[in-house]
Amino acid sequence: MSGRFITIEGGEGAGKSTAQAYIAKKLEQSGHSVVCTREPGGTPLAEAIRHTLLNLEGEAPIEMAELLLVFAARAQHLAKVIEPALEKGQWVICDRFTDATFAYQGAARGLPLEAISKLERLVQGERRPHAVVLMDLSPEIGMARARARGALDRFEQEDIAFYDRVRAGYLSRAKALPAQYSIVDASQRLDAVRQDLSQLIDDWLSHD
Ligand code: Z5A
């Protein structure tokens, strides 16, 4: 069995972690070895970068520093976790990856998409997700879910306009890459979301 690289994307509180746990459980039940990981993060160094990026204390990174930190974490994560797992034939289910960079640092912060594409080629070579699951949700609902959970991090302090740009950025990526992207309506009840995810999983497994 060959490994597959699946990424889960979406705005704040869209249900990515919930979807990741569900997908991993279903794949394991069908006999696949699964690695669940996240970005920024996934290794001790990359988790330290995550802490720097999300923490409200200390110096806030300027946009370009934020972009480079995200890719520094990604380089480490790819080399130490993602590539070794794929080589072993495992399925890697990653909570966010480079599509988040296009949405957050590109569409929302306004950094040039071409610069992000150059870093993507430099850091990842040809590596791209086999499938991207976009948990699409209005920022109003996502922020309400996140607020209900507790203290907000640096990104969660951004206003709705920022999250409208994030959502538009993701939807425009999905339009440009229809073969790679699947959009799940994350405003549905959890059982309906799970049903949509089950269909996607069946589709992936039928091409295994
Ligand atoms: N970032 C970046 O800027 N550039 C990059 O390249 C990368 C990341 C990779 C950290 O990400 C930040 O890094 C992120 C962008 C930036 N900042 N933001 N925003 P993160 O992965 O921690 O992002 P997050 O959006 O903060 O994740 P989250 O808040 O943990 O949300 P989630 O994983 O999407 O949702 P969840 O934990 O599964 O669900 C949230 C709550 O809703 C929870 O109580 C659930 O029980 C509930 N839920 C889930 N589904 C449903 C449904 N269907 N109905 C009702 N309630 C639900």
PDB file of N, CA and C in Angstrom, residues 1-9 20 23 27 32-39 41-42 71 73-79 81-101 120 123-133 173 179-182 204-205 207-208:
ATOM      1  N   MET A   1       0.842  -1.195   0.000  1.00  0.00           N
ATOM      2  CA  MET A   1       0.000   0.000   0.000  1.00  0.00           C
ATOM      3  C   MET A   1       0.882   1.250   0.000  1.00  0.00           C
ATOM      4  N   SER A   2       0.505   2.225  -0.806  1.00  0.00           N
ATOM      5  CA  SER A   2       1.337   3.420  -0.892  1.00  0.00           C
ATOM      6  C   SER A   2       0.801   4.509   0.024  1.00  0.00           C
ATOM      7  N   GLY A   3       1.718   5.339   0.520  1.00  0.00           N
ATOM      8  CA  GLY A   3       1.323   6.422   1.414  1.00  0.00           C
ATOM      9  C   GLY A   3       0.626   7.536   0.657  1.00  0.00           C
ATOM     10  N   ARG A   4      -0.132   8.296   1.367  1.00  0.00           N
ATOM     11  CA  ARG A   4      -0.852   9.410   0.769  1.00  0.00           C
ATOM     12  C   ARG A   4      -0.734  10.612   1.703  1.00  0.00           C
ATOM     13  N   PHE A   5      -0.651  11.801   1.123  1.00  0.00           N
ATOM     14  CA  PHE A   5      -0.507  13.038   1.896  1.00  0.00           C
ATOM     15  C   PHE A   5      -1.798  13.849   1.764  1.00  0.00           C
ATOM     16  N   ILE A   6      -2.555  13.897   2.869  1.00  0.00           N
ATOM     17  CA  ILE A   6      -3.857  14.582   2.870  1.00  0.00           C
ATOM     18  C   ILE A   6      -3.748  15.795   3.796  1.00  0.00           C
ATOM     19  N   THR A   7      -4.156  16.951   3.328  1.00  0.00           N
ATOM     20  CA  THR A   7      -4.129  18.126   4.204  1.00  0.00           C
ATOM     21  C   THR A   7      -5.548  18.633   4.437  1.00  0.00           C
ATOM     22  N   ILE A   8      -5.751  19.208   5.618  1.00  0.00           N
ATOM     23  CA  ILE A   8      -7.069  19.727   5.989  1.00  0.00           C
ATOM     24  C   ILE A   8      -6.917  21.224   6.225  1.00  0.00           C
ATOM     25  N   GLU A   9      -7.730  21.987   5.537  1.00  0.00           N
ATOM     26  CA  GLU A   9      -7.592  23.442   5.579  1.00  0.00           C
ATOM     27  C   GLU A   9      -8.910  24.101   5.957  1.00  0.00           C
ATOM     28  N   GLN A  20      -9.799  15.776  11.143  1.00  0.00           N
ATOM     29  CA  GLN A  20      -8.554  14.996  11.105  1.00  0.00           C
ATOM     30  C   GLN A  20      -8.706  13.710  11.921  1.00  0.00           C
ATOM     31  N   ILE A  23     -11.044  11.242  10.054  1.00  0.00           N
ATOM     32  CA  ILE A  23     -10.403  10.647   8.874  1.00  0.00           C
ATOM     33  C   ILE A  23      -9.378   9.591   9.317  1.00  0.00           C
ATOM     34  N   LEU A  27      -9.460   5.586   8.365  1.00  0.00           N
ATOM     35  CA  LEU A  27      -8.364   4.975   7.588  1.00  0.00           C
ATOM     36  C   LEU A  27      -7.725   3.828   8.367  1.00  0.00           C
ATOM     37  N   HIS A  32      -4.987   0.966   7.321  1.00  0.00           N
ATOM     38  CA  HIS A  32      -3.877   1.830   6.923  1.00  0.00           C
ATOM     39  C   HIS A  32      -3.147   2.372   8.148  1.00  0.00           C
ATOM     40  N   SER A  33      -1.853   2.577   7.974  1.00  0.00           N
ATOM     41  CA  SER A  33      -1.055   3.186   9.030  1.00  0.00           C
ATOM     42  C   SER A  33      -1.091   4.706   8.808  1.00  0.00           C
ATOM     43  N   VAL A  34      -1.465   5.443   9.863  1.00  0.00           N
ATOM     44  CA  VAL A  34      -1.739   6.880   9.712  1.00  0.00           C
ATOM     45  C   VAL A  34      -0.859   7.698  10.643  1.00  0.00           C
ATOM     46  N   VAL A  35      -0.343   8.802  10.131  1.00  0.00           N
ATOM     47  CA  VAL A  35       0.371   9.777  10.960  1.00  0.00           C
ATOM     48  C   VAL A  35      -0.439  11.064  10.952  1.00  0.00           C
ATOM     49  N   CYS A  36      -0.867  11.521  12.140  1.00  0.00           N
ATOM     50  CA  CYS A  36      -1.571  12.800  12.249  1.00  0.00           C
ATOM     51  C   CYS A  36      -0.576  13.865  12.692  1.00  0.00           C
ATOM     52  N   THR A  37      -0.554  14.971  11.994  1.00  0.00           N
ATOM     53  CA  THR A  37       0.385  16.018  12.356  1.00  0.00           C
ATOM     54  C   THR A  37      -0.237  17.381  12.029  1.00  0.00           C
ATOM     55  N   ARG A  38       0.499  18.454  12.268  1.00  0.00           N
ATOM     56  CA  ARG A  38      -0.097  19.773  12.052  1.00  0.00           C
ATOM     57  C   ARG A  38       0.964  20.792  11.657  1.00  0.00           C
ATOM     58  N   GLU A  39       0.496  21.898  11.089  1.00  0.00           N
ATOM     59  CA  GLU A  39       1.386  23.024  10.777  1.00  0.00           C
ATOM     60  C   GLU A  39       0.774  24.317  11.276  1.00  0.00           C
ATOM     61  N   GLY A  41       4.178  23.275  12.989  1.00  0.00           N
ATOM     62  CA  GLY A  41       4.453  22.341  14.071  1.00  0.00           C
ATOM     63  C   GLY A  41       4.843  20.972  13.559  1.00  0.00           C
ATOM     64  N   GLY A  42       4.690  19.975  14.430  1.00  0.00           N
ATOM     65  CA  GLY A  42       4.934  18.593  14.029  1.00  0.00           C
ATOM     66  C   GLY A  42       6.296  18.049  14.429  1.00  0.00           C
ATOM     67  N   PHE A  71       7.659  28.803   6.636  1.00  0.00           N
ATOM     68  CA  PHE A  71       8.378  27.885   5.738  1.00  0.00           C
ATOM     69  C   PHE A  71       9.579  27.226   6.425  1.00  0.00           C
ATOM     70  N   ALA A  73       9.570  26.240   9.554  1.00  0.00           N
ATOM     71  CA  ALA A  73       8.922  25.136  10.280  1.00  0.00           C
ATOM     72  C   ALA A  73       8.567  24.015   9.305  1.00  0.00           C
ATOM     73  N   ARG A  74       8.078  24.396   8.126  1.00  0.00           N
ATOM     74  CA  ARG A  74       7.650  23.395   7.124  1.00  0.00           C
ATOM     75  C   ARG A  74       8.840  22.570   6.632  1.00  0.00           C
ATOM     76  N   ALA A  75       9.987  23.212   6.419  1.00  0.00           N
ATOM     77  CA  ALA A  75      11.173  22.481   5.931  1.00  0.00           C
ATOM     78  C   ALA A  75      11.541  21.382   6.928  1.00  0.00           C
ATOM     79  N   GLN A  76      11.541  21.751   8.210  1.00  0.00           N
ATOM     80  CA  GLN A  76      11.891  20.799   9.265  1.00  0.00           C
ATOM     81  C   GLN A  76      10.856  19.668   9.341  1.00  0.00           C
ATOM     82  N   HIS A  77       9.597  20.044   9.265  1.00  0.00           N
ATOM     83  CA  HIS A  77       8.488  19.094   9.367  1.00  0.00           C
ATOM     84  C   HIS A  77       8.511  18.102   8.196  1.00  0.00           C
ATOM     85  N   LEU A  78       8.767  18.622   7.005  1.00  0.00           N
ATOM     86  CA  LEU A  78       8.822  17.742   5.823  1.00  0.00           C
ATOM     87  C   LEU A  78       9.951  16.723   5.974  1.00  0.00           C
ATOM     88  N   ALA A  79      11.131  17.232   6.353  1.00  0.00           N
ATOM     89  CA  ALA A  79      12.305  16.350   6.402  1.00  0.00           C
ATOM     90  C   ALA A  79      12.214  15.319   7.525  1.00  0.00           C
ATOM     91  N   VAL A  81       9.316  14.413   9.451  1.00  0.00           N
ATOM     92  CA  VAL A  81       8.059  13.679   9.704  1.00  0.00           C
ATOM     93  C   VAL A  81       7.364  13.253   8.412  1.00  0.00           C
ATOM     94  N   ILE A  82       7.069  14.207   7.536  1.00  0.00           N
ATOM     95  CA  ILE A  82       6.176  13.909   6.406  1.00  0.00           C
ATOM     96  C   ILE A  82       6.841  12.971   5.402  1.00  0.00           C
ATOM     97  N   GLU A  83       8.043  13.330   4.936  1.00  0.00           N
ATOM     98  CA  GLU A  83       8.696  12.494   3.904  1.00  0.00           C
ATOM     99  C   GLU A  83       9.012  11.093   4.432  1.00  0.00           C
ATOM    100  N   PRO A  84       9.569  10.953   5.657  1.00  0.00           N
ATOM    101  CA  PRO A  84       9.836   9.589   6.153  1.00  0.00           C
ATOM    102  C   PRO A  84       8.561   8.751   6.248  1.00  0.00           C
ATOM    103  N   ALA A  85       7.455   9.356   6.679  1.00  0.00           N
ATOM    104  CA  ALA A  85       6.202   8.589   6.802  1.00  0.00           C
ATOM    105  C   ALA A  85       5.713   8.157   5.420  1.00  0.00           C
ATOM    106  N   LEU A  86       5.754   9.050   4.459  1.00  0.00           N
ATOM    107  CA  LEU A  86       5.288   8.693   3.106  1.00  0.00           C
ATOM    108  C   LEU A  86       6.177   7.596   2.515  1.00  0.00           C
ATOM    109  N   GLU A  87       7.483   7.690   2.787  1.00  0.00           N
ATOM    110  CA  GLU A  87       8.393   6.638   2.287  1.00  0.00           C
ATOM    111  C   GLU A  87       8.059   5.270   2.871  1.00  0.00           C
ATOM    112  N   LYS A  88       7.552   5.265   4.119  1.00  0.00           N
ATOM    113  CA  LYS A  88       7.180   3.994   4.759  1.00  0.00           C
ATOM    114  C   LYS A  88       5.803   3.523   4.326  1.00  0.00           C
ATOM    115  N   GLY A  89       5.132   4.267   3.458  1.00  0.00           N
ATOM    116  CA  GLY A  89       3.804   3.868   2.995  1.00  0.00           C
ATOM    117  C   GLY A  89       2.681   4.291   3.917  1.00  0.00           C
ATOM    118  N   GLN A  90       2.979   5.212   4.865  1.00  0.00           N
ATOM    119  CA  GLN A  90       1.922   5.661   5.775  1.00  0.00           C
ATOM    120  C   GLN A  90       1.101   6.792   5.147  1.00  0.00           C
ATOM    121  N   TRP A  91      -0.105   6.952   5.648  1.00  0.00           N
ATOM    122  CA  TRP A  91      -0.935   8.087   5.240  1.00  0.00           C
ATOM    123  C   TRP A  91      -0.647   9.227   6.217  1.00  0.00           C
ATOM    124  N   VAL A  92      -0.326  10.397   5.686  1.00  0.00           N
ATOM    125  CA  VAL A  92      -0.071  11.564   6.536  1.00  0.00           C
ATOM    126  C   VAL A  92      -1.285  12.482   6.443  1.00  0.00           C
ATOM    127  N   ILE A  93      -1.915  12.727   7.593  1.00  0.00           N
ATOM    128  CA  ILE A  93      -3.076  13.615   7.644  1.00  0.00           C
ATOM    129  C   ILE A  93      -2.628  14.868   8.389  1.00  0.00           C
ATOM    130  N   CYS A  94      -2.495  15.957   7.658  1.00  0.00           N
ATOM    131  CA  CYS A  94      -1.878  17.158   8.221  1.00  0.00           C
ATOM    132  C   CYS A  94      -2.911  18.282   8.365  1.00  0.00           C
ATOM    133  N   ASP A  95      -3.048  18.788   9.592  1.00  0.00           N
ATOM    134  CA  ASP A  95      -3.924  19.916   9.909  1.00  0.00           C
ATOM    135  C   ASP A  95      -3.196  21.185   9.441  1.00  0.00           C
ATOM    136  N   ARG A  96      -3.532  21.656   8.268  1.00  0.00           N
ATOM    137  CA  ARG A  96      -2.943  22.807   7.570  1.00  0.00           C
ATOM    138  C   ARG A  96      -1.605  22.459   6.908  1.00  0.00           C
ATOM    139  N   PHE A  97      -1.363  23.112   5.765  1.00  0.00           N
ATOM    140  CA  PHE A  97      -0.076  23.016   5.063  1.00  0.00           C
ATOM    141  C   PHE A  97       0.054  24.291   4.215  1.00  0.00           C
ATOM    142  N   THR A  98       0.669  24.202   3.049  1.00  0.00           N
ATOM    143  CA  THR A  98       1.020  25.415   2.309  1.00  0.00           C
ATOM    144  C   THR A  98      -0.192  26.192   1.787  1.00  0.00           C
ATOM    145  N   ASP A  99      -1.318  25.518   1.614  1.00  0.00           N
ATOM    146  CA  ASP A  99      -2.515  26.271   1.205  1.00  0.00           C
ATOM    147  C   ASP A  99      -2.880  27.311   2.261  1.00  0.00           C
ATOM    148  N   ALA A 100      -2.560  27.007   3.539  1.00  0.00           N
ATOM    149  CA  ALA A 100      -2.786  28.000   4.600  1.00  0.00           C
ATOM    150  C   ALA A 100      -1.886  29.221   4.388  1.00  0.00           C
ATOM    151  N   THR A 101      -0.682  28.996   3.891  1.00  0.00           N
ATOM    152  CA  THR A 101       0.223  30.127   3.650  1.00  0.00           C
ATOM    153  C   THR A 101      -0.327  31.026   2.536  1.00  0.00           C
ATOM    154  N   GLU A 120       7.590  27.779  -1.900  1.00  0.00           N
ATOM    155  CA  GLU A 120       6.991  26.437  -1.985  1.00  0.00           C
ATOM    156  C   GLU A 120       7.910  25.521  -2.806  1.00  0.00           C
ATOM    157  N   VAL A 123      11.314  24.912  -0.804  1.00  0.00           N
ATOM    158  CA  VAL A 123      11.222  24.083   0.410  1.00  0.00           C
ATOM    159  C   VAL A 123      10.675  22.689   0.112  1.00  0.00           C
ATOM    160  N   GLN A 124       9.738  22.615  -0.811  1.00  0.00           N
ATOM    161  CA  GLN A 124       9.019  21.347  -1.001  1.00  0.00           C
ATOM    162  C   GLN A 124       9.439  20.591  -2.250  1.00  0.00           C
ATOM    163  N   GLY A 125      10.191  21.226  -3.154  1.00  0.00           N
ATOM    164  CA  GLY A 125      10.447  20.574  -4.439  1.00  0.00           C
ATOM    165  C   GLY A 125       9.129  20.274  -5.112  1.00  0.00           C
ATOM    166  N   GLU A 126       8.935  18.993  -5.471  1.00  0.00           N
ATOM    167  CA  GLU A 126       7.685  18.593  -6.153  1.00  0.00           C
ATOM    168  C   GLU A 126       6.599  18.168  -5.158  1.00  0.00           C
ATOM    169  N   ARG A 127       6.910  18.141  -3.874  1.00  0.00           N
ATOM    170  CA  ARG A 127       5.940  17.609  -2.904  1.00  0.00           C
ATOM    171  C   ARG A 127       4.709  18.515  -2.782  1.00  0.00           C
ATOM    172  N   ARG A 128       3.545  17.950  -3.040  1.00  0.00           N
ATOM    173  CA  ARG A 128       2.255  18.644  -2.875  1.00  0.00           C
ATOM    174  C   ARG A 128       1.295  17.648  -2.247  1.00  0.00           C
ATOM    175  N   PRO A 129       0.236  18.122  -1.578  1.00  0.00           N
ATOM    176  CA  PRO A 129      -0.749  17.176  -1.039  1.00  0.00           C
ATOM    177  C   PRO A 129      -1.427  16.401  -2.171  1.00  0.00           C
ATOM    178  N   HIS A 130      -1.711  15.106  -1.899  1.00  0.00           N
ATOM    179  CA  HIS A 130      -2.514  14.354  -2.867  1.00  0.00           C
ATOM    180  C   HIS A 130      -3.943  14.874  -2.869  1.00  0.00           C
ATOM    181  N   ALA A 131      -4.418  15.292  -1.696  1.00  0.00           N
ATOM    182  CA  ALA A 131      -5.773  15.841  -1.603  1.00  0.00           C
ATOM    183  C   ALA A 131      -5.804  16.905  -0.511  1.00  0.00           C
ATOM    184  N   VAL A 132      -6.567  17.955  -0.777  1.00  0.00           N
ATOM    185  CA  VAL A 132      -6.779  19.020   0.211  1.00  0.00           C
ATOM    186  C   VAL A 132      -8.266  19.038   0.555  1.00  0.00           C
ATOM    187  N   VAL A 133      -8.569  18.899   1.846  1.00  0.00           N
ATOM    188  CA  VAL A 133      -9.966  18.971   2.298  1.00  0.00           C
ATOM    189  C   VAL A 133     -10.180  20.365   2.871  1.00  0.00           C
ATOM    190  N   ARG A 173      -8.116  29.287  -4.345  1.00  0.00           N
ATOM    191  CA  ARG A 173      -7.211  28.130  -4.547  1.00  0.00           C
ATOM    192  C   ARG A 173      -8.016  26.913  -4.980  1.00  0.00           C
ATOM    193  N   ALA A 179      -8.914  19.478  -9.022  1.00  0.00           N
ATOM    194  CA  ALA A 179      -8.622  18.052  -8.907  1.00  0.00           C
ATOM    195  C   ALA A 179      -8.065  17.718  -7.519  1.00  0.00           C
ATOM    196  N   GLN A 180      -7.435  18.695  -6.901  1.00  0.00           N
ATOM    197  CA  GLN A 180      -6.785  18.461  -5.616  1.00  0.00           C
ATOM    198  C   GLN A 180      -7.738  18.751  -4.444  1.00  0.00           C
ATOM    199  N   TYR A 181      -8.599  19.745  -4.629  1.00  0.00           N
ATOM    200  CA  TYR A 181      -9.447  20.238  -3.534  1.00  0.00           C
ATOM    201  C   TYR A 181     -10.793  19.546  -3.448  1.00  0.00           C
ATOM    202  N   SER A 182     -11.255  19.281  -2.218  1.00  0.00           N
ATOM    203  CA  SER A 182     -12.652  18.923  -1.952  1.00  0.00           C
ATOM    204  C   SER A 182     -13.154  19.904  -0.913  1.00  0.00           C
ATOM    205  N   TRP A 204     -10.863   8.129  -1.935  1.00  0.00           N
ATOM    206  CA  TRP A 204      -9.405   7.942  -1.869  1.00  0.00           C
ATOM    207  C   TRP A 204      -9.061   6.453  -1.885  1.00  0.00           C
ATOM    208  N   LEU A 205      -9.803   5.678  -1.085  1.00  0.00           N
ATOM    209  CA  LEU A 205      -9.462   4.251  -0.970  1.00  0.00           C
ATOM    210  C   LEU A 205      -9.740   3.509  -2.268  1.00  0.00           C
ATOM    211  N   HIS A 207      -9.078   4.563  -5.073  1.00  0.00           N
ATOM    212  CA  HIS A 207      -7.937   4.822  -5.965  1.00  0.00           C
ATOM    213  C   HIS A 207      -6.622   4.364  -5.363  1.00  0.00           C
ATOM    214  N   ASP A 208      -6.696   3.577  -4.287  1.00  0.00           N
ATOM    215  CA  ASP A 208      -5.474   3.157  -3.591  1.00  0.00           C
ATOM    216  C   ASP A 208      -4.776   2.025  -4.339  1.00  0.00           C
TER     217      ASP A 208
END
